[in-house]
Every structure is written in C-alpha cells, then in structure tokens.
C-alpha cells in the first residue's frame, strides 16, 4: 500500500504546472525541514498534496482539509524520533487518519 501511495504522490506532484509549484519547497522534504518551515509554506505544500491526492479542484473544499492535514503533520513532526519521515508520506497517513481516503 505504501508503494502505491508513494507512486500516486510522485506522479501527482510531478505533473503540477511550474507556476503552481513555485514556493512549495516541502514536497520532497523530511519532517525536520517541515518543522522548521513557515506556516504559509506548510499550508501551500499540503494544500497541493491534498488537491492532487483527493482530486479536488475547488479551493473551498481543499482549504479545510489542508488545514486539518497541516495540523496533523505538525503534531507528528513534534515527535523527534519521526523527523526523518517524508512530508508526503506523513500527509497521506494523516489523510487516512482523518478519513479523507477511501478504504
């Protein structure tokens, strides 16, 4: 399952237009880098991930989910032992925890 999720994220993020990805520097980052990033950078990055993974086009639908996933990632990133974990993997795990992914 983890391999499938990683492949979905890799394809989704790779297909994003260049103008959309400007400023989103956390896609390939660890939770250590996430923890040190600005809240705005975190939110933009996670909104892009949520939009791509959940195939949402409406910013009003993306925003509350992105904020919930951001909060979940922040909670996870506070655990020092997990800071080498990748942001995208954590975002997908958070989406599953929050019930955003189909079972």
mmCIF file of C-alpha atoms in Angstrom:
data_model
loop_
_atom_site.group_PDB
_atom_site.id
_atom_site.type_symbol
_atom_site.label_atom_id
_atom_site.label_comp_id
_atom_site.label_asym_id
_atom_site.label_seq_id
_atom_site.Cartn_x
_atom_site.Cartn_y
_atom_site.Cartn_z
ATOM 1 C CA UNK A 1 0.000 0.000 0.000
ATOM 2 C CA UNK A 2 2.811 2.416 0.891
ATOM 3 C CA UNK A 3 4.416 1.877 -2.522
ATOM 4 C CA UNK A 4 1.128 2.641 -4.300
ATOM 5 C CA UNK A 5 0.617 5.797 -2.258
ATOM 6 C CA UNK A 6 4.193 6.928 -2.941
ATOM 7 C CA UNK A 7 3.724 6.354 -6.673
ATOM 8 C CA UNK A 8 0.455 8.311 -6.696
ATOM 9 C CA UNK A 9 2.129 11.223 -4.929
ATOM 10 C CA UNK A 10 5.171 11.132 -7.211
ATOM 11 C CA UNK A 11 3.018 11.259 -10.336
ATOM 12 C CA UNK A 12 0.645 13.884 -8.939
ATOM 13 C CA UNK A 13 3.408 16.227 -7.813
ATOM 14 C CA UNK A 14 5.500 15.705 -10.950
ATOM 15 C CA UNK A 15 2.569 16.721 -13.175
ATOM 16 C CA UNK A 16 1.923 20.014 -11.381
ATOM 17 C CA UNK A 17 2.450 23.083 -13.592
ATOM 18 C CA UNK A 18 5.630 25.056 -12.874
ATOM 19 C CA UNK A 19 3.773 28.205 -11.827
ATOM 20 C CA UNK A 20 1.827 26.238 -9.215
ATOM 21 C CA UNK A 21 4.894 24.662 -7.628
ATOM 22 C CA UNK A 22 6.823 27.908 -7.136
ATOM 23 C CA UNK A 23 7.369 28.387 -3.418
ATOM 24 C CA UNK A 24 6.323 24.876 -2.473
ATOM 25 C CA UNK A 25 9.626 23.598 -1.234
ATOM 26 C CA UNK A 26 8.465 20.869 1.145
ATOM 27 C CA UNK A 27 7.226 18.143 -1.221
ATOM 28 C CA UNK A 28 10.457 16.159 -1.024
ATOM 29 C CA UNK A 29 11.335 17.247 2.494
ATOM 30 C CA UNK A 30 11.593 15.460 5.791
ATOM 31 C CA UNK A 31 9.536 16.338 8.857
ATOM 32 C CA UNK A 32 12.637 18.024 10.269
ATOM 33 C CA UNK A 33 12.528 20.525 7.385
ATOM 34 C CA UNK A 34 8.735 20.780 7.686
ATOM 35 C CA UNK A 35 9.019 21.640 11.361
ATOM 36 C CA UNK A 36 11.428 24.498 10.545
ATOM 37 C CA UNK A 37 9.365 25.885 7.625
ATOM 38 C CA UNK A 38 6.906 28.756 7.758
ATOM 39 C CA UNK A 39 3.231 28.001 8.328
ATOM 40 C CA UNK A 40 2.451 29.514 4.919
ATOM 41 C CA UNK A 41 4.910 27.209 3.156
ATOM 42 C CA UNK A 42 3.493 24.237 5.060
ATOM 43 C CA UNK A 43 -0.080 25.121 4.102
ATOM 44 C CA UNK A 44 0.690 25.721 0.427
ATOM 45 C CA UNK A 45 2.568 22.437 0.193
ATOM 46 C CA UNK A 46 -0.063 20.390 1.976
ATOM 47 C CA UNK A 47 -2.888 22.040 0.003
ATOM 48 C CA UNK A 48 -1.172 20.939 -3.204
ATOM 49 C CA UNK A 49 -0.805 17.382 -1.882
ATOM 50 C CA UNK A 50 -4.432 17.248 -0.701
ATOM 51 C CA UNK A 51 -5.671 18.657 -4.016
ATOM 52 C CA UNK A 52 -3.729 16.103 -6.051
ATOM 53 C CA UNK A 53 -4.361 13.019 -3.903
ATOM 54 C CA UNK A 54 -8.077 13.700 -3.370
ATOM 55 C CA UNK A 55 -8.550 15.079 -6.908
ATOM 56 C CA UNK A 56 -10.213 18.250 -5.638
ATOM 57 C CA UNK A 57 -10.458 21.363 -7.803
ATOM 58 C CA UNK A 58 -12.440 23.677 -5.524
ATOM 59 C CA UNK A 59 -10.214 25.741 -3.202
ATOM 60 C CA UNK A 60 -13.105 25.935 -0.725
ATOM 61 C CA UNK A 61 -13.077 22.132 -0.500
ATOM 62 C CA UNK A 62 -9.283 21.930 -0.285
ATOM 63 C CA UNK A 63 -8.713 24.586 2.399
ATOM 64 C CA UNK A 64 -10.289 22.939 5.470
ATOM 65 C CA UNK A 65 -8.817 19.556 4.605
ATOM 66 C CA UNK A 66 -5.383 21.116 4.052
ATOM 67 C CA UNK A 67 -5.517 22.886 7.417
ATOM 68 C CA UNK A 68 -6.511 19.636 9.159
ATOM 69 C CA UNK A 69 -3.686 17.735 7.441
ATOM 70 C CA UNK A 70 -1.227 20.527 8.280
ATOM 71 C CA UNK A 71 -2.239 20.297 11.930
ATOM 72 C CA UNK A 72 -1.830 16.519 11.876
ATOM 73 C CA UNK A 73 1.637 16.785 10.280
ATOM 74 C CA UNK A 74 2.649 19.388 12.884
ATOM 75 C CA UNK A 75 1.551 17.025 15.655
ATOM 76 C CA UNK A 76 3.544 14.171 14.112
ATOM 77 C CA UNK A 77 6.591 16.375 13.451
ATOM 78 C CA UNK A 78 6.783 17.238 17.146
ATOM 79 C CA UNK A 79 7.882 13.644 17.747
ATOM 80 C CA UNK A 80 11.661 13.909 17.356
ATOM 81 C CA UNK A 81 12.061 10.211 16.502
ATOM 82 C CA UNK A 82 9.933 10.588 13.369
ATOM 83 C CA UNK A 83 11.558 13.683 11.903
ATOM 84 C CA UNK A 84 13.372 11.752 9.170
ATOM 85 C CA UNK A 85 9.987 10.658 7.771
ATOM 86 C CA UNK A 86 8.979 12.322 4.496
ATOM 87 C CA UNK A 87 6.312 15.046 4.391
ATOM 88 C CA UNK A 88 4.350 13.406 1.557
ATOM 89 C CA UNK A 89 4.209 10.055 3.371
ATOM 90 C CA UNK A 90 3.054 11.781 6.537
ATOM 91 C CA UNK A 91 0.433 13.804 4.632
ATOM 92 C CA UNK A 92 -1.071 10.634 3.171
ATOM 93 C CA UNK A 93 -1.033 8.930 6.573
ATOM 94 C CA UNK A 94 -2.772 11.973 8.052
ATOM 95 C CA UNK A 95 -5.384 11.966 5.285
ATOM 96 C CA UNK A 96 -6.072 8.309 6.072
ATOM 97 C CA UNK A 97 -6.263 9.062 9.811
ATOM 98 C CA UNK A 98 -8.688 11.910 9.149
ATOM 99 C CA UNK A 99 -10.905 9.672 6.990
ATOM 100 C CA UNK A 100 -10.239 11.516 3.721
ATOM 101 C CA UNK A 101 -9.052 8.423 1.821
ATOM 102 C CA UNK A 102 -11.379 5.658 0.658
ATOM 103 C CA UNK A 103 -10.980 2.387 2.487
#
